[in-house]
Amino acid sequence: MFDPVEIPTSDLVDVLAAVCDIESVSGDEEALADAVEALLRGQPHLEVTRDGDAVVARTLLGRDRRVVLAGHLDTVPLTDPPNLPTRLEGTGDDRVLWGRGTVDMKAGIAVMLALAVELGRPGSEPVVDLTYVFYDHEEVEASKSGLGRLARNHPELLAGDFAVLGEPTAADIEGGCQGTIRVDVRTRGVAAHSARSWRGENAIHAAAPILARLAAYEAAEVGVDGLVYREGMNAVGIRGGIAGNVVPDACTVTVNYRFAPSRTLAEAEAHLRELFDGYEVTVTDSSPAARPGLDDPLAAEFAAAVLALTGGVPKPKFGWTDVARFAELGIPAVNFAPGDPSLAHADDERVPVRELAMCRDALRTWLRGQ
Amino acid sequence: MFDPVEIPTSDLVDVLAAVCDIESVSGDEEALADAVEALLRGQPHLEVTRDGDAVVARTLLGRDRRVVLAGHLDTVPLTDPPNLPTRLEGTGDDRVLWGRGTVDMKAGIAVMLALAVELGRPGSEPVVDLTYVFYDHEEVEASKSGLGRLARNHPELLAGDFAVLGEPTAADIEGGCQGTIRVDVRTRGVAAHSARSWRGENAIHAAAPILARLAAYEAAEVGVDGLVYREGMNAVGIRGGIAGNVVPDACTVTVNYRFAPSRTLAEAEAHLRELFDGYEVTVTDSSPAARPGLDDPLAAEFAAAVLALTGGVPKPKFGWTDVARFAELGIPAVNFAPGDPSLAHADDERVPVRELAMCRDALRTWLRGQ
């Protein structure tokens, strides 16, 4: 093992640039996990546990309540040419840091690391105990999730009364999250030489109604706990064909349905099976939605403290995030972090430096009870 | 280089089994070309030329007319588990040889090799001069064709008054061949995270009308020179999608149009562009059709001689074959060989031994003028 990269803690922008410049595409989080672990083990007020490429750090101050701050270390793949290392543009408060991961979600990671170093030092004690959870494999299939693995291996480490997940929200509070389910919708045919195509049945032609139903589908807007969620039903992949001179005997359309927290996973699956009635439908990946949870007292307290500082109103979270996993663990959770969520996964990911300090300050104020 | 495999010439079935058992999937024809070259160089009545993995052998008897017998050495890929080595089933005249290449088109190759060894020996002189052309890369894109390469490198070797191509016809005469053209029909969209799909435009959904047009397309039946050709319009491939959580920005449908000899290549392309009007259409591969050519005197003479022996009537050839290349070189050509053409490329390729002898005998009778 190499020595881990040292993450500077003097300035929030330096922290962010450092954690972004350690590439950590899903499956390749080790170097960043090493650096995070090394930083946290250097803080005497934290108890640190490593599990694979996940790192959990906790204060043990004996407080009545415990808040979990959580975020994933991995990013989607880099662009070509690569959108790393990061670059800082502009001056002063208008500075913007560009590069893969700046939005999703190393800005949240940077804020959490800064708070982990600060809160618990003499003179900077929080009014609650704190658990920081940094984990791997969020941007890939749910079965690989580092947070899921932690919940299986160390459920006690995830215990808490309220969780803040550092997914990008542009410093707004975003409650709940939509669910996501992926299915393969399959057609079958009979292969034949394309010069005698009447002997075969073309499975790609048979997929025409599947695409027509998707093209005609009107996604719902659904109100839940006062927030309005906008669903989505999309083909995210299609494949079929054996060779340039063969009538294909199979075609698969991969469909991703993003659904509002008003539906259970089972209801979402039933909706898909109804939409693609007559076709072979196989669920390949799914994660439930989470209701906003903003009626919870701790959530309300957090919202009041943060919104007093940032302005704005709570919004729905469209993307699926791990707040749904915390919801499954019985822990109310919200998303709150710097970065425009619509830039997540975009080639031109970038975060305004201003939002970094805003999020850190709001969390610090609330956690110190000031 | 290893010593080439020796091809036995005692029995036609042994010849066929030997040339089939030397695997020669397109791009991998060298071992078979070596074996064919070695066999032909052993015949003092033949002048042999090697070009890449093509082998041309000619008699130089000073006859008025020259007949070309031609066939490709390559096959489509083996199945899994492999459909080689060949196996012989049944007894006597009902024997059937199974395995990759038995139909397309090593049965034709075996007949040609047997005739190459026999015709020209003292006492077995043909009434015409003969050119045998064995070539590589037929089952792949037209640009790689070994016959095309020979036509560029050694056009003089392909000269002749009439050509018989050993593509499978079940010992019938099949005149002409349909043309083939492949196009990519492409849709464009705008990528977005599938959780915020309203920010994107789904290129796979946009392909729905392409598949609908294909599914509704009614292929024509076209009469040419008394033979009826049945066209085909098929998606042979479709691909689209970036990742499981991304609205795709591109989708490509690969369409193969097999068209009757009544259409030129330009007309076939225009027909495709009309069918997919409004979409980006790119031609990726094409080969013209060939008219039956059965009105040519030499073709008529051949047909009379063969049909007297085998019965039956000339038929259209649906698949594209290299008779179209001979047509381009100004040489009338027909397809004639053992093997059910509908088994070409099939996993269960097999040829009745009876047809082997029938084709050899018919050709021998005609070529010896007896």
JSON list of C-alpha atoms in Angstrom, two decimals, chain A residues 108-201:
[
{"chain": "A", "resi": 108, "resn": "GLY", "atom": "CA", "xyz": [-20.83, 17.35, 0.40]},
{"chain": "A", "resi": 109, "resn": "ILE", "atom": "CA", "xyz": [-17.85, 15.15, 1.35]},
{"chain": "A", "resi": 110, "resn": "ALA", "atom": "CA", "xyz": [-15.63, 18.22, 1.76]},
{"chain": "A", "resi": 111, "resn": "VAL", "atom": "CA", "xyz": [-18.15, 19.93, 4.06]},
{"chain": "A", "resi": 112, "resn": "MET", "atom": "CA", "xyz": [-18.47, 16.79, 6.14]},
{"chain": "A", "resi": 113, "resn": "LEU", "atom": "CA", "xyz": [-14.69, 16.35, 6.40]},
{"chain": "A", "resi": 114, "resn": "ALA", "atom": "CA", "xyz": [-14.27, 19.96, 7.52]},
{"chain": "A", "resi": 115, "resn": "LEU", "atom": "CA", "xyz": [-16.94, 19.50, 10.19]},
{"chain": "A", "resi": 116, "resn": "ALA", "atom": "CA", "xyz": [-15.46, 16.16, 11.27]},
{"chain": "A", "resi": 117, "resn": "VAL", "atom": "CA", "xyz": [-12.12, 17.83, 11.93]},
{"chain": "A", "resi": 118, "resn": "GLU", "atom": "CA", "xyz": [-13.66, 20.84, 13.68]},
{"chain": "A", "resi": 119, "resn": "LEU", "atom": "CA", "xyz": [-16.62, 19.64, 15.74]},
{"chain": "A", "resi": 120, "resn": "GLY", "atom": "CA", "xyz": [-15.48, 17.81, 18.87]},
{"chain": "A", "resi": 121, "resn": "ARG", "atom": "CA", "xyz": [-12.29, 19.72, 19.38]},
{"chain": "A", "resi": 122, "resn": "PRO", "atom": "CA", "xyz": [-12.09, 21.53, 22.71]},
{"chain": "A", "resi": 123, "resn": "GLY", "atom": "CA", "xyz": [-14.18, 24.68, 22.35]},
{"chain": "A", "resi": 124, "resn": "SER", "atom": "CA", "xyz": [-16.08, 23.34, 19.33]},
{"chain": "A", "resi": 125, "resn": "GLU", "atom": "CA", "xyz": [-18.29, 20.67, 20.86]},
{"chain": "A", "resi": 126, "resn": "PRO", "atom": "CA", "xyz": [-21.53, 19.79, 19.10]},
{"chain": "A", "resi": 127, "resn": "VAL", "atom": "CA", "xyz": [-24.81, 19.53, 21.04]},
{"chain": "A", "resi": 128, "resn": "VAL", "atom": "CA", "xyz": [-25.41, 16.10, 19.53]},
{"chain": "A", "resi": 129, "resn": "ASP", "atom": "CA", "xyz": [-23.16, 13.15, 18.91]},
{"chain": "A", "resi": 130, "resn": "LEU", "atom": "CA", "xyz": [-22.06, 12.86, 15.32]},
{"chain": "A", "resi": 131, "resn": "THR", "atom": "CA", "xyz": [-21.49, 9.95, 12.97]},
{"chain": "A", "resi": 132, "resn": "TYR", "atom": "CA", "xyz": [-19.74, 10.53, 9.63]},
{"chain": "A", "resi": 133, "resn": "VAL", "atom": "CA", "xyz": [-20.24, 7.84, 7.02]},
{"chain": "A", "resi": 134, "resn": "PHE", "atom": "CA", "xyz": [-18.15, 7.83, 3.83]},
{"chain": "A", "resi": 135, "resn": "TYR", "atom": "CA", "xyz": [-18.88, 4.92, 1.53]},
{"chain": "A", "resi": 136, "resn": "ASP", "atom": "CA", "xyz": [-18.19, 3.31, -1.81]},
{"chain": "A", "resi": 137, "resn": "HIS", "atom": "CA", "xyz": [-20.23, 2.04, -4.79]},
{"chain": "A", "resi": 138, "resn": "GLU", "atom": "CA", "xyz": [-23.20, 4.37, -4.88]},
{"chain": "A", "resi": 139, "resn": "GLU", "atom": "CA", "xyz": [-23.15, 5.14, -8.62]},
{"chain": "A", "resi": 140, "resn": "VAL", "atom": "CA", "xyz": [-23.60, 1.50, -9.60]},
{"chain": "A", "resi": 141, "resn": "GLU", "atom": "CA", "xyz": [-26.16, -1.25, -9.09]},
{"chain": "A", "resi": 142, "resn": "ALA", "atom": "CA", "xyz": [-27.77, -1.19, -5.64]},
{"chain": "A", "resi": 143, "resn": "SER", "atom": "CA", "xyz": [-26.43, -4.65, -4.76]},
{"chain": "A", "resi": 144, "resn": "LYS", "atom": "CA", "xyz": [-22.87, -3.24, -4.58]},
{"chain": "A", "resi": 145, "resn": "SER", "atom": "CA", "xyz": [-23.72, -0.31, -2.32]},
{"chain": "A", "resi": 146, "resn": "GLY", "atom": "CA", "xyz": [-21.12, 0.33, 0.38]},
{"chain": "A", "resi": 147, "resn": "LEU", "atom": "CA", "xyz": [-23.87, 1.79, 2.57]},
{"chain": "A", "resi": 148, "resn": "GLY", "atom": "CA", "xyz": [-25.89, -1.40, 2.16]},
{"chain": "A", "resi": 149, "resn": "ARG", "atom": "CA", "xyz": [-22.81, -3.41, 3.12]},
{"chain": "A", "resi": 150, "resn": "LEU", "atom": "CA", "xyz": [-22.27, -1.26, 6.23]},
{"chain": "A", "resi": 151, "resn": "ALA", "atom": "CA", "xyz": [-25.91, -1.78, 7.20]},
{"chain": "A", "resi": 152, "resn": "ARG", "atom": "CA", "xyz": [-25.32, -5.55, 7.02]},
{"chain": "A", "resi": 153, "resn": "ASN", "atom": "CA", "xyz": [-21.83, -5.66, 8.61]},
{"chain": "A", "resi": 154, "resn": "HIS", "atom": "CA", "xyz": [-22.07, -2.87, 11.19]},
{"chain": "A", "resi": 155, "resn": "PRO", "atom": "CA", "xyz": [-25.70, -1.79, 11.71]},
{"chain": "A", "resi": 156, "resn": "GLU", "atom": "CA", "xyz": [-24.74, -0.33, 15.11]},
{"chain": "A", "resi": 157, "resn": "LEU", "atom": "CA", "xyz": [-22.45, 2.19, 13.39]},
{"chain": "A", "resi": 158, "resn": "LEU", "atom": "CA", "xyz": [-25.35, 3.62, 11.40]},
{"chain": "A", "resi": 159, "resn": "ALA", "atom": "CA", "xyz": [-27.63, 4.18, 14.40]},
{"chain": "A", "resi": 160, "resn": "GLY", "atom": "CA", "xyz": [-28.90, 7.72, 14.78]},
{"chain": "A", "resi": 161, "resn": "ASP", "atom": "CA", "xyz": [-31.90, 9.97, 15.22]},
{"chain": "A", "resi": 162, "resn": "PHE", "atom": "CA", "xyz": [-31.59, 11.93, 12.01]},
{"chain": "A", "resi": 163, "resn": "ALA", "atom": "CA", "xyz": [-29.42, 11.84, 8.93]},
{"chain": "A", "resi": 164, "resn": "VAL", "atom": "CA", "xyz": [-28.19, 14.46, 6.50]},
{"chain": "A", "resi": 165, "resn": "LEU", "atom": "CA", "xyz": [-27.01, 13.08, 3.20]},
{"chain": "A", "resi": 166, "resn": "GLY", "atom": "CA", "xyz": [-24.56, 15.23, 1.28]},
{"chain": "A", "resi": 167, "resn": "GLU", "atom": "CA", "xyz": [-26.14, 14.77, -2.17]},
{"chain": "A", "resi": 168, "resn": "PRO", "atom": "CA", "xyz": [-26.13, 18.03, -4.13]},
{"chain": "A", "resi": 169, "resn": "THR", "atom": "CA", "xyz": [-29.09, 20.32, -3.48]},
{"chain": "A", "resi": 170, "resn": "ALA", "atom": "CA", "xyz": [-27.53, 23.74, -4.20]},
{"chain": "A", "resi": 171, "resn": "ALA", "atom": "CA", "xyz": [-27.71, 24.33, -0.42]},
{"chain": "A", "resi": 172, "resn": "ASP", "atom": "CA", "xyz": [-31.46, 23.77, -0.38]},
{"chain": "A", "resi": 173, "resn": "ILE", "atom": "CA", "xyz": [-33.07, 21.14, 1.78]},
{"chain": "A", "resi": 174, "resn": "GLU", "atom": "CA", "xyz": [-34.47, 18.37, -0.39]},
{"chain": "A", "resi": 175, "resn": "GLY", "atom": "CA", "xyz": [-36.75, 15.93, 1.32]},
{"chain": "A", "resi": 176, "resn": "GLY", "atom": "CA", "xyz": [-37.28, 12.31, 0.48]},
{"chain": "A", "resi": 177, "resn": "CYS", "atom": "CA", "xyz": [-36.31, 10.86, -2.85]},
{"chain": "A", "resi": 178, "resn": "GLN", "atom": "CA", "xyz": [-37.91, 9.17, -5.78]},
{"chain": "A", "resi": 179, "resn": "GLY", "atom": "CA", "xyz": [-37.63, 5.44, -6.16]},
{"chain": "A", "resi": 180, "resn": "THR", "atom": "CA", "xyz": [-35.98, 3.79, -9.12]},
{"chain": "A", "resi": 181, "resn": "ILE", "atom": "CA", "xyz": [-36.61, 0.48, -10.81]},
{"chain": "A", "resi": 182, "resn": "ARG", "atom": "CA", "xyz": [-35.01, -0.94, -13.92]},
{"chain": "A", "resi": 183, "resn": "VAL", "atom": "CA", "xyz": [-36.55, -3.68, -16.01]},
{"chain": "A", "resi": 184, "resn": "ASP", "atom": "CA", "xyz": [-35.58, -5.52, -19.15]},
{"chain": "A", "resi": 185, "resn": "VAL", "atom": "CA", "xyz": [-38.50, -5.75, -21.55]},
{"chain": "A", "resi": 186, "resn": "ARG", "atom": "CA", "xyz": [-37.80, -8.52, -24.00]},
{"chain": "A", "resi": 187, "resn": "THR", "atom": "CA", "xyz": [-39.15, -9.66, -27.33]},
{"chain": "A", "resi": 188, "resn": "ARG", "atom": "CA", "xyz": [-38.46, -13.03, -28.91]},
{"chain": "A", "resi": 189, "resn": "GLY", "atom": "CA", "xyz": [-38.42, -13.96, -32.57]},
{"chain": "A", "resi": 190, "resn": "VAL", "atom": "CA", "xyz": [-37.03, -16.61, -34.85]},
{"chain": "A", "resi": 191, "resn": "ALA", "atom": "CA", "xyz": [-33.58, -16.20, -36.41]},
{"chain": "A", "resi": 192, "resn": "ALA", "atom": "CA", "xyz": [-33.19, -16.59, -40.17]},
{"chain": "A", "resi": 193, "resn": "HIS", "atom": "CA", "xyz": [-30.85, -15.43, -42.91]},
{"chain": "A", "resi": 194, "resn": "SER", "atom": "CA", "xyz": [-31.92, -11.91, -43.85]},
{"chain": "A", "resi": 195, "resn": "ALA", "atom": "CA", "xyz": [-31.99, -12.97, -47.51]},
{"chain": "A", "resi": 196, "resn": "ARG", "atom": "CA", "xyz": [-34.90, -15.27, -46.61]},
{"chain": "A", "resi": 197, "resn": "SER", "atom": "CA", "xyz": [-36.40, -13.17, -43.89]},
{"chain": "A", "resi": 198, "resn": "TRP", "atom": "CA", "xyz": [-39.89, -14.60, -44.34]},
{"chain": "A", "resi": 199, "resn": "ARG", "atom": "CA", "xyz": [-38.62, -17.74, -42.64]},
{"chain": "A", "resi": 200, "resn": "GLY", "atom": "CA", "xyz": [-37.88, -15.78, -39.47]},
{"chain": "A", "resi": 201, "resn": "GLU", "atom": "CA", "xyz": [-39.67, -13.46, -37.08]}
]
